[in-house]
Amino acid sequence: MTNTWFLIGLDDTDAPDGMCTTWLGAVLATILEKSGMKVFSSRLVRLNPTVPYKTRGNAAISLCVRGDPDYAFSIASGLVEKFAALSCENTHPGIVVGLQKPPADFYWKAVQSHCRIDEARDFLARYALRFLGYKLGRGLIGATAAVCSEFPDFTWEYLAYRHPGRLYTPRQVDAESLRLSEEQTSPHTWDTWDTDMKGPVCVPHTPDPVLFGIRGDSPFSVAHAVSMVRSEGADLARIWKTNQGTDAHLVFYAGSLLTEGISYLIRGRVHGTPKTGKGGHVIFPLKICDHQIHCMAFEPTKKFRDIVRSLRPGDEILVAGSYLKNTLNLEKMYVFSAEPYISVRAPICPACQKRMTSAGSGKGYKCRRCGNRTTNPEHIIEKRTISSGWYEVPPGARRHLSRPIVRGYVEPHPSYLPSSRKKGC
Ligand code: ATP
């Protein structure tokens, strides 16, 4: 048996009705450890949240191991053949083994943009020791990205997995223990409990092997939080180092045309009063440089929509979200300024004490009773309910990659200072 450093990546093993690549990764890591190999790092790597092929959260995994790469490869392929949902038409697993860490460019492209399968194969031909794609082999994209991932910022997630015999039965996790666990470990853990919804957000509702996941800023924090959780016994658990909660998917908007399926951080000015549309989604126009886009806060973002509704034309904001169907789907925003908002309406007629009406476009106002005319409207100064700062969607609506505000206040990047303090658009 050889004994060397290697990286192994896996992706695309699950289907909507079961399985989870992180579970397969945890099983693989456990088998490698039991065989005497050392697993130095287990990575849960989230990739572009807008790719249409994803089953749930577009996750891939990679392990950094010391041991025998060929043996690990054979164990991984055996596990994929035994457990991957190969009969599902959208499941196309990929396994990658490398003796060195390839350049991170492929990772950044996979987390911020779109990759092709042949691109992954070409990259692997240059850098991988061995790789194997099943069916279309689309999972090679995620497996490659996981192996060459670099985390300038990272968080941790403790994932507990269910006993195979309990799959498809309701999960037994005591909600109150989750609430207390977050209360006692916050701000070092997050996204366990939604205070507004008064319910847990760390227990999935999908038929996969995950029992619950606790997210936090260190392996200690998440393990400490888990020690307070009362639940059915877990069959397996692993603490993953992850790019979740880091905003790795956000691209700073640099004044070019927006591309469908990319997630951006954009500075602009609110260009119209937000409106609540069908289904409770809230939409408003944002002016950026010399063009305009629409920003949307979807119904599941709940109270965040009230913040969005309180924006007024002229407010200078920074928005983060995915650009899909010509709309930016809001994840969070920073409000630079919310000046008193002055709107106008028809004045009261001084003679009749009745409200006047518009005399036509650009023609001022007219009293329908006495015929009095004026060009001076009544000015209404609206007291603002929103102030400068960050606002985000609630935990239940958060993208895995979105950096929660609880991780600390982050000054907006200097290139996003309000236009009054900056030249150009
Ligand atoms: P799983 O738990 O099995 O990983 P998932 O929700 O993470 O489920 P997958 O079933 O892995 O989603 O499907 C995502 C597919 O999209 C994978 O084949 C992955 O390789 C591919 N993929 C990931 N990122 C990109 C990208 N940026 N461009 C193109 N394909 C991508």
PDB file of N, CA and C in Angstrom, residues 124-179:
ATOM      1  N   LEU A 124      -8.992  17.965 -15.897  1.00  0.00           N
ATOM      2  CA  LEU A 124      -8.569  16.763 -15.161  1.00  0.00           C
ATOM      3  C   LEU A 124      -7.463  16.022 -15.889  1.00  0.00           C
ATOM      4  N   ALA A 125      -7.528  16.020 -17.223  1.00  0.00           N
ATOM      5  CA  ALA A 125      -6.489  15.330 -17.999  1.00  0.00           C
ATOM      6  C   ALA A 125      -5.124  15.942 -17.677  1.00  0.00           C
ATOM      7  N   ARG A 126      -5.126  17.249 -17.347  1.00  0.00           N
ATOM      8  CA  ARG A 126      -3.865  17.925 -17.027  1.00  0.00           C
ATOM      9  C   ARG A 126      -3.442  17.718 -15.581  1.00  0.00           C
ATOM     10  N   TYR A 127      -4.419  17.651 -14.657  1.00  0.00           N
ATOM     11  CA  TYR A 127      -4.047  17.720 -13.238  1.00  0.00           C
ATOM     12  C   TYR A 127      -4.387  16.508 -12.377  1.00  0.00           C
ATOM     13  N   ALA A 128      -5.295  15.640 -12.829  1.00  0.00           N
ATOM     14  CA  ALA A 128      -5.742  14.571 -11.912  1.00  0.00           C
ATOM     15  C   ALA A 128      -4.908  13.314 -12.070  1.00  0.00           C
ATOM     16  N   LEU A 129      -4.863  12.547 -10.997  1.00  0.00           N
ATOM     17  CA  LEU A 129      -4.208  11.243 -11.068  1.00  0.00           C
ATOM     18  C   LEU A 129      -5.190  10.281 -11.740  1.00  0.00           C
ATOM     19  N   ARG A 130      -6.388  10.266 -11.226  1.00  0.00           N
ATOM     20  CA  ARG A 130      -7.441   9.407 -11.792  1.00  0.00           C
ATOM     21  C   ARG A 130      -8.770  10.132 -11.683  1.00  0.00           C
ATOM     22  N   PHE A 131      -9.653   9.882 -12.628  1.00  0.00           N
ATOM     23  CA  PHE A 131     -11.019  10.395 -12.490  1.00  0.00           C
ATOM     24  C   PHE A 131     -11.977   9.476 -13.215  1.00  0.00           C
ATOM     25  N   LEU A 132     -13.217   9.505 -12.768  1.00  0.00           N
ATOM     26  CA  LEU A 132     -14.220   8.619 -13.361  1.00  0.00           C
ATOM     27  C   LEU A 132     -15.576   9.317 -13.325  1.00  0.00           C
ATOM     28  N   GLY A 133     -16.204   9.392 -14.501  1.00  0.00           N
ATOM     29  CA  GLY A 133     -17.544   9.974 -14.570  1.00  0.00           C
ATOM     30  C   GLY A 133     -18.535   8.881 -14.934  1.00  0.00           C
ATOM     31  N   TYR A 134     -19.643   8.846 -14.231  1.00  0.00           N
ATOM     32  CA  TYR A 134     -20.693   7.869 -14.545  1.00  0.00           C
ATOM     33  C   TYR A 134     -21.732   8.564 -15.415  1.00  0.00           C
ATOM     34  N   LYS A 135     -22.324   7.803 -16.321  1.00  0.00           N
ATOM     35  CA  LYS A 135     -23.344   8.334 -17.240  1.00  0.00           C
ATOM     36  C   LYS A 135     -22.765   9.582 -17.954  1.00  0.00           C
ATOM     37  N   LEU A 136     -23.387  10.757 -17.857  1.00  0.00           N
ATOM     38  CA  LEU A 136     -22.821  11.942 -18.530  1.00  0.00           C
ATOM     39  C   LEU A 136     -21.554  12.449 -17.841  1.00  0.00           C
ATOM     40  N   GLY A 137     -21.367  12.019 -16.605  1.00  0.00           N
ATOM     41  CA  GLY A 137     -20.170  12.448 -15.851  1.00  0.00           C
ATOM     42  C   GLY A 137     -20.234  13.911 -15.419  1.00  0.00           C
ATOM     43  N   ARG A 138     -21.435  14.468 -15.306  1.00  0.00           N
ATOM     44  CA  ARG A 138     -21.528  15.883 -14.936  1.00  0.00           C
ATOM     45  C   ARG A 138     -20.944  16.137 -13.546  1.00  0.00           C
ATOM     46  N   GLY A 139     -21.013  15.135 -12.682  1.00  0.00           N
ATOM     47  CA  GLY A 139     -20.477  15.278 -11.329  1.00  0.00           C
ATOM     48  C   GLY A 139     -18.982  15.567 -11.323  1.00  0.00           C
ATOM     49  N   LEU A 140     -18.305  15.355 -12.474  1.00  0.00           N
ATOM     50  CA  LEU A 140     -16.871  15.673 -12.537  1.00  0.00           C
ATOM     51  C   LEU A 140     -16.654  17.170 -12.327  1.00  0.00           C
ATOM     52  N   ILE A 141     -17.661  17.977 -12.706  1.00  0.00           N
ATOM     53  CA  ILE A 141     -17.524  19.437 -12.520  1.00  0.00           C
ATOM     54  C   ILE A 141     -17.403  19.737 -11.022  1.00  0.00           C
ATOM     55  N   GLY A 142     -18.374  19.246 -10.244  1.00  0.00           N
ATOM     56  CA  GLY A 142     -18.367  19.524  -8.809  1.00  0.00           C
ATOM     57  C   GLY A 142     -17.194  18.856  -8.106  1.00  0.00           C
ATOM     58  N   ALA A 143     -16.884  17.609  -8.506  1.00  0.00           N
ATOM     59  CA  ALA A 143     -15.785  16.889  -7.849  1.00  0.00           C
ATOM     60  C   ALA A 143     -14.458  17.608  -8.105  1.00  0.00           C
ATOM     61  N   THR A 144     -14.283  18.112  -9.334  1.00  0.00           N
ATOM     62  CA  THR A 144     -13.052  18.843  -9.671  1.00  0.00           C
ATOM     63  C   THR A 144     -12.984  20.141  -8.870  1.00  0.00           C
ATOM     64  N   ALA A 145     -14.116  20.871  -8.855  1.00  0.00           N
ATOM     65  CA  ALA A 145     -14.146  22.149  -8.125  1.00  0.00           C
ATOM     66  C   ALA A 145     -13.836  21.929  -6.646  1.00  0.00           C
ATOM     67  N   ALA A 146     -14.353  20.822  -6.087  1.00  0.00           N
ATOM     68  CA  ALA A 146     -14.128  20.555  -4.659  1.00  0.00           C
ATOM     69  C   ALA A 146     -12.653  20.280  -4.393  1.00  0.00           C
ATOM     70  N   VAL A 147     -12.015  19.536  -5.311  1.00  0.00           N
ATOM     71  CA  VAL A 147     -10.596  19.185  -5.129  1.00  0.00           C
ATOM     72  C   VAL A 147      -9.709  20.422  -5.250  1.00  0.00           C
ATOM     73  N   CYS A 148     -10.062  21.361  -6.129  1.00  0.00           N
ATOM     74  CA  CYS A 148      -9.178  22.535  -6.285  1.00  0.00           C
ATOM     75  C   CYS A 148      -9.717  23.756  -5.544  1.00  0.00           C
ATOM     76  N   SER A 149     -10.672  23.543  -4.621  1.00  0.00           N
ATOM     77  CA  SER A 149     -11.260  24.688  -3.922  1.00  0.00           C
ATOM     78  C   SER A 149     -10.239  25.389  -3.032  1.00  0.00           C
ATOM     79  N   GLU A 150     -10.360  26.715  -2.960  1.00  0.00           N
ATOM     80  CA  GLU A 150      -9.577  27.489  -1.982  1.00  0.00           C
ATOM     81  C   GLU A 150     -10.566  28.335  -1.208  1.00  0.00           C
ATOM     82  N   PHE A 151     -10.355  28.422   0.101  1.00  0.00           N
ATOM     83  CA  PHE A 151     -11.311  29.121   0.968  1.00  0.00           C
ATOM     84  C   PHE A 151     -10.631  30.311   1.643  1.00  0.00           C
ATOM     85  N   PRO A 152     -10.652  31.494   1.014  1.00  0.00           N
ATOM     86  CA  PRO A 152     -10.105  32.661   1.715  1.00  0.00           C
ATOM     87  C   PRO A 152     -10.902  32.947   2.993  1.00  0.00           C
ATOM     88  N   ASP A 153     -12.139  32.512   3.010  1.00  0.00           N
ATOM     89  CA  ASP A 153     -12.988  32.612   4.200  1.00  0.00           C
ATOM     90  C   ASP A 153     -13.705  31.265   4.294  1.00  0.00           C
ATOM     91  N   PHE A 154     -13.996  30.812   5.495  1.00  0.00           N
ATOM     92  CA  PHE A 154     -14.662  29.514   5.622  1.00  0.00           C
ATOM     93  C   PHE A 154     -15.429  29.444   6.934  1.00  0.00           C
ATOM     94  N   THR A 155     -16.342  28.482   6.997  1.00  0.00           N
ATOM     95  CA  THR A 155     -17.085  28.220   8.232  1.00  0.00           C
ATOM     96  C   THR A 155     -17.082  26.698   8.410  1.00  0.00           C
ATOM     97  N   TRP A 156     -17.870  26.196   9.373  1.00  0.00           N
ATOM     98  CA  TRP A 156     -17.892  24.769   9.667  1.00  0.00           C
ATOM     99  C   TRP A 156     -19.340  24.288   9.765  1.00  0.00           C
ATOM    100  N   GLU A 157     -19.573  23.047   9.403  1.00  0.00           N
ATOM    101  CA  GLU A 157     -20.900  22.477   9.640  1.00  0.00           C
ATOM    102  C   GLU A 157     -20.765  21.051  10.177  1.00  0.00           C
ATOM    103  N   TYR A 158     -21.457  20.822  11.289  1.00  0.00           N
ATOM    104  CA  TYR A 158     -21.535  19.478  11.860  1.00  0.00           C
ATOM    105  C   TYR A 158     -22.770  18.835  11.252  1.00  0.00           C
ATOM    106  N   LEU A 159     -22.571  17.792  10.458  1.00  0.00           N
ATOM    107  CA  LEU A 159     -23.718  17.100   9.870  1.00  0.00           C
ATOM    108  C   LEU A 159     -23.875  15.749  10.543  1.00  0.00           C
ATOM    109  N   ALA A 160     -25.079  15.525  11.099  1.00  0.00           N
ATOM    110  CA  ALA A 160     -25.405  14.236  11.718  1.00  0.00           C
ATOM    111  C   ALA A 160     -26.284  13.484  10.722  1.00  0.00           C
ATOM    112  N   TYR A 161     -25.985  12.192  10.522  1.00  0.00           N
ATOM    113  CA  TYR A 161     -26.712  11.383   9.532  1.00  0.00           C
ATOM    114  C   TYR A 161     -27.517  10.291  10.229  1.00  0.00           C
ATOM    115  N   ARG A 162     -28.629   9.923   9.619  1.00  0.00           N
ATOM    116  CA  ARG A 162     -29.589   8.988  10.227  1.00  0.00           C
ATOM    117  C   ARG A 162     -29.177   7.526  10.039  1.00  0.00           C
ATOM    118  N   HIS A 163     -29.719   6.679  10.898  1.00  0.00           N
ATOM    119  CA  HIS A 163     -29.571   5.236  10.730  1.00  0.00           C
ATOM    120  C   HIS A 163     -30.325   4.840   9.469  1.00  0.00           C
ATOM    121  N   PRO A 164     -29.744   3.989   8.619  1.00  0.00           N
ATOM    122  CA  PRO A 164     -30.434   3.615   7.375  1.00  0.00           C
ATOM    123  C   PRO A 164     -31.850   3.080   7.634  1.00  0.00           C
ATOM    124  N   GLY A 165     -32.037   2.382   8.754  1.00  0.00           N
ATOM    125  CA  GLY A 165     -33.357   1.819   9.059  1.00  0.00           C
ATOM    126  C   GLY A 165     -34.415   2.884   9.354  1.00  0.00           C
ATOM    127  N   ARG A 166     -33.994   4.113   9.651  1.00  0.00           N
ATOM    128  CA  ARG A 166     -34.967   5.164  10.010  1.00  0.00           C
ATOM    129  C   ARG A 166     -35.291   6.079   8.835  1.00  0.00           C
ATOM    130  N   LEU A 167     -34.580   5.892   7.707  1.00  0.00           N
ATOM    131  CA  LEU A 167     -34.838   6.757   6.546  1.00  0.00           C
ATOM    132  C   LEU A 167     -36.311   6.660   6.196  1.00  0.00           C
ATOM    133  N   TYR A 168     -36.865   7.717   5.706  1.00  0.00           N
ATOM    134  CA  TYR A 168     -38.284   7.794   5.297  1.00  0.00           C
ATOM    135  C   TYR A 168     -39.248   7.793   6.496  1.00  0.00           C
ATOM    136  N   THR A 169     -38.731   7.829   7.739  1.00  0.00           N
ATOM    137  CA  THR A 169     -39.623   8.022   8.892  1.00  0.00           C
ATOM    138  C   THR A 169     -39.416   9.474   9.352  1.00  0.00           C
ATOM    139  N   PRO A 170     -40.395  10.061  10.073  1.00  0.00           N
ATOM    140  CA  PRO A 170     -40.209  11.466  10.518  1.00  0.00           C
ATOM    141  C   PRO A 170     -38.970  11.593  11.409  1.00  0.00           C
ATOM    142  N   ARG A 171     -38.232  12.672  11.221  1.00  0.00           N
ATOM    143  CA  ARG A 171     -37.015  12.887  12.028  1.00  0.00           C
ATOM    144  C   ARG A 171     -37.404  13.268  13.456  1.00  0.00           C
ATOM    145  N   GLN A 172     -36.750  12.655  14.430  1.00  0.00           N
ATOM    146  CA  GLN A 172     -37.008  12.980  15.837  1.00  0.00           C
ATOM    147  C   GLN A 172     -35.895  13.895  16.347  1.00  0.00           C
ATOM    148  N   VAL A 173     -36.145  15.194  16.282  1.00  0.00           N
ATOM    149  CA  VAL A 173     -35.175  16.159  16.806  1.00  0.00           C
ATOM    150  C   VAL A 173     -35.977  17.143  17.661  1.00  0.00           C
ATOM    151  N   ASP A 174     -35.595  17.275  18.918  1.00  0.00           N
ATOM    152  CA  ASP A 174     -36.356  18.108  19.841  1.00  0.00           C
ATOM    153  C   ASP A 174     -36.131  19.595  19.518  1.00  0.00           C
ATOM    154  N   ALA A 175     -37.227  20.249  19.122  1.00  0.00           N
ATOM    155  CA  ALA A 175     -37.124  21.641  18.662  1.00  0.00           C
ATOM    156  C   ALA A 175     -36.611  22.564  19.779  1.00  0.00           C
ATOM    157  N   GLU A 176     -37.098  22.389  20.989  1.00  0.00           N
ATOM    158  CA  GLU A 176     -36.697  23.269  22.088  1.00  0.00           C
ATOM    159  C   GLU A 176     -35.188  23.148  22.346  1.00  0.00           C
ATOM    160  N   SER A 177     -34.652  21.924  22.209  1.00  0.00           N
ATOM    161  CA  SER A 177     -33.202  21.767  22.440  1.00  0.00           C
ATOM    162  C   SER A 177     -32.410  22.503  21.347  1.00  0.00           C
ATOM    163  N   LEU A 178     -32.977  22.587  20.144  1.00  0.00           N
ATOM    164  CA  LEU A 178     -32.292  23.326  19.070  1.00  0.00           C
ATOM    165  C   LEU A 178     -32.308  24.824  19.375  1.00  0.00           C
ATOM    166  N   ARG A 179     -33.466  25.289  19.864  1.00  0.00           N
ATOM    167  CA  ARG A 179     -33.586  26.720  20.197  1.00  0.00           C
ATOM    168  C   ARG A 179     -32.567  27.094  21.276  1.00  0.00           C
TER     169      ARG A 179
END
